[in-house]
Amino acid sequence: MKLPDDLARAFNDQITMELASSVAYLQMAAYFDGENLTGMGSWMKAQAEEEKVHAHRFLQFVLDRGNPVKIGSIEAPRSDFESVEQVFETALAQEQRVTEAIHDIYRLASDGGDLASFPFLQSFIEEQNEEEATVETILERVRLAGGESSAILLLDSELGGRTA
Ligand SMILES: [Fe+2]
Ligand SMILES: [Fe+2]
């Protein structure tokens, strides 16, 4: 069953938003690699890949519902980072915006009685919960490190151990 127009637009916008998140994480990865924080760099690259997977899942959902896919333009991500803390603050703010967007789509689907969207969107609501918690924990740990090189390097190697 086709998505109604407003919901189709919202789902398409979400494809674009997930791709924009992917690009933003890749920019963060490049910043960390440039600062020789290669563990954080690889963590961000894994994150960039994950956002691409999200974009593909939204894209496939739109196609499965029989609606056309239309990817929008992607703005240049922020690149003027001056500290590790700034990068993770930016990442957290980004995840919070994505969470809001997905909640908005869920409300739209709910108001329109589009039952077929519910399980798909619920899995993303859950996902966003986890993503926000993960980034929040890292940000708090960066703040605890307080710019101390040895603590930052320890966190860097910890994050480098992430398996996708
Ligand atoms: Fe995502
Ligand atoms: Fe995410």
Coordinates of C-alpha atoms and ligand atoms in Angstrom, one line a residue:
M1 CA 0.0 0.0 0.0
K2 CA 1.4 3.4 -1.1
L3 CA 2.5 5.9 1.5
P4 CA 0.3 9.1 1.5
D5 CA 2.0 12.1 0.0
D6 CA 3.0 13.8 3.3
L7 CA 4.5 10.6 4.7
A8 CA 6.3 9.8 1.5
R9 CA 7.9 13.3 1.6
A10 CA 8.9 12.8 5.3
F11 CA 10.4 9.3 4.5
N12 CA 12.3 10.8 1.5
D13 CA 13.6 13.6 3.6
Q14 CA 14.9 11.1 6.2
I15 CA 16.9 9.3 3.5
T16 CA 18.6 12.6 2.8
M17 CA 19.1 13.2 6.5
E18 CA 20.8 9.8 7.1
L19 CA 23.1 10.5 4.2
A20 CA 23.9 13.9 5.5
S21 CA 24.7 12.3 8.9
S22 CA 27.0 9.8 7.1
V23 CA 28.9 12.7 5.4
A24 CA 29.1 14.6 8.7
Y25 CA 30.6 11.6 10.5
L26 CA 33.1 11.1 7.7
Q27 CA 34.2 14.7 8.1
M28 CA 34.7 14.0 11.8
A29 CA 36.7 10.9 11.0
A30 CA 39.0 13.0 8.8
Y31 CA 39.4 15.5 11.6
F32 CA 40.5 12.8 14.1
D33 CA 42.8 11.1 11.6
G34 CA 44.4 14.4 10.9
E35 CA 45.0 14.9 14.7
N36 CA 46.5 11.3 14.9
L37 CA 43.5 10.1 16.9
T38 CA 43.1 7.2 14.6
G39 CA 40.9 5.2 17.1
M40 CA 38.4 7.9 17.1
G41 CA 38.8 8.2 13.4
S42 CA 37.9 4.6 12.8
W43 CA 35.0 4.9 15.3
M44 CA 33.6 7.8 13.2
K45 CA 34.1 5.9 9.9
A46 CA 32.1 3.0 11.3
Q47 CA 29.5 5.5 12.3
A48 CA 29.5 6.9 8.8
E49 CA 28.9 3.4 7.4
E50 CA 26.1 2.8 9.8
E51 CA 24.3 6.0 8.7
K52 CA 24.6 4.8 5.1
V53 CA 22.9 1.6 6.1
H54 CA 20.1 3.6 7.7
A55 CA 19.7 5.6 4.5
H56 CA 19.4 2.4 2.5
R57 CA 16.8 1.0 4.9
F58 CA 14.7 4.1 4.5
L59 CA 15.2 4.0 0.7
Q60 CA 14.1 0.4 0.5
F61 CA 11.1 1.0 2.7
V62 CA 9.9 3.8 0.3
L63 CA 10.4 1.6 -2.7
D64 CA 8.7 -1.4 -1.0
R65 CA 5.6 0.8 -0.4
G66 CA 5.5 1.7 -4.1
N67 CA 6.5 5.3 -3.8
P68 CA 9.3 7.1 -5.8
V69 CA 12.5 7.9 -4.1
K70 CA 13.9 11.4 -4.3
I71 CA 17.2 12.2 -2.6
G72 CA 17.6 15.8 -1.7
S73 CA 20.7 18.0 -1.6
I74 CA 23.2 17.5 1.2
E75 CA 24.8 20.5 2.8
A76 CA 28.5 20.6 3.6
P77 CA 29.0 19.4 7.2
R78 CA 30.7 21.3 9.9
S79 CA 34.5 21.0 9.6
D80 CA 35.9 23.8 11.8
F81 CA 36.5 21.6 14.9
E82 CA 39.0 22.8 17.6
S83 CA 38.7 20.0 20.1
V84 CA 37.7 16.4 20.6
E85 CA 34.9 17.6 22.9
Q86 CA 33.5 19.9 20.1
V87 CA 33.3 17.0 17.7
F88 CA 31.3 14.8 20.1
E89 CA 29.1 17.7 21.0
T90 CA 28.3 18.1 17.3
A91 CA 27.7 14.4 17.0
L92 CA 25.3 14.4 19.9
A93 CA 23.4 17.4 18.6
Q94 CA 23.1 15.7 15.2
E95 CA 21.8 12.5 16.7
Q96 CA 19.2 14.5 18.7
R97 CA 18.0 16.2 15.5
V98 CA 17.7 12.8 13.8
T99 CA 15.7 11.5 16.8
E100 CA 13.3 14.4 16.6
A101 CA 12.9 13.9 12.9
I102 CA 12.0 10.2 13.3
H103 CA 9.6 11.0 16.2
D104 CA 7.9 13.5 13.8
I105 CA 7.6 10.9 11.1
Y106 CA 6.1 8.5 13.7
R107 CA 3.5 11.1 14.8
L108 CA 2.6 11.7 11.1
A109 CA 2.2 8.0 10.5
S110 CA 0.2 7.7 13.7
D111 CA -2.1 10.6 12.9
G112 CA -2.6 9.2 9.4
G113 CA -3.2 5.7 10.7
D114 CA -0.4 4.2 8.6
L115 CA 0.0 1.0 10.5
A116 CA 2.5 -0.5 8.1
S117 CA 5.1 2.2 9.1
F118 CA 4.9 1.5 12.8
P119 CA 7.3 -1.4 13.2
F120 CA 9.8 0.1 10.8
L121 CA 9.8 3.4 12.6
Q122 CA 9.8 1.8 16.0
S123 CA 13.1 0.0 15.2
F124 CA 14.6 3.5 14.5
I125 CA 13.2 5.0 17.6
E126 CA 15.0 2.2 19.6
E127 CA 18.1 2.7 17.5
Q128 CA 18.2 6.5 18.2
N129 CA 17.8 5.8 21.9
E130 CA 21.0 3.7 21.8
E131 CA 22.9 6.1 19.5
E132 CA 22.2 9.1 21.8
A133 CA 23.2 7.1 24.9
T134 CA 26.4 5.9 23.3
V135 CA 27.5 9.4 22.1
E136 CA 26.5 10.9 25.4
T137 CA 28.7 8.4 27.3
I138 CA 31.7 9.2 25.0
L139 CA 31.1 12.9 25.4
E140 CA 31.1 12.6 29.2
R141 CA 34.3 10.5 29.1
V142 CA 35.9 13.2 26.9
R143 CA 34.9 15.8 29.5
L144 CA 36.3 13.6 32.3
A145 CA 39.6 13.4 30.4
G146 CA 39.7 17.2 30.5
G147 CA 42.2 17.6 27.8
E148 CA 44.8 15.3 29.5
S149 CA 46.7 13.6 26.6
S150 CA 47.1 10.3 28.3
A151 CA 43.4 10.0 29.1
I152 CA 42.5 11.1 25.6
L153 CA 44.9 8.5 24.1
L154 CA 43.4 5.8 26.3
L155 CA 39.9 6.7 25.1
D156 CA 41.2 6.8 21.5
S157 CA 42.4 3.3 21.7
E158 CA 39.3 2.1 23.4
L159 CA 37.1 3.6 20.6
G160 CA 39.5 2.1 18.0
G161 CA 38.5 -1.3 19.3
R162 CA 34.9 -0.9 18.1
T163 CA 33.8 -3.7 15.8
A164 CA 31.2 -2.7 13.2
Ligands
FE1 FE 20.9 7.0 11.5
FE2 FE 23.0 7.8 14.1

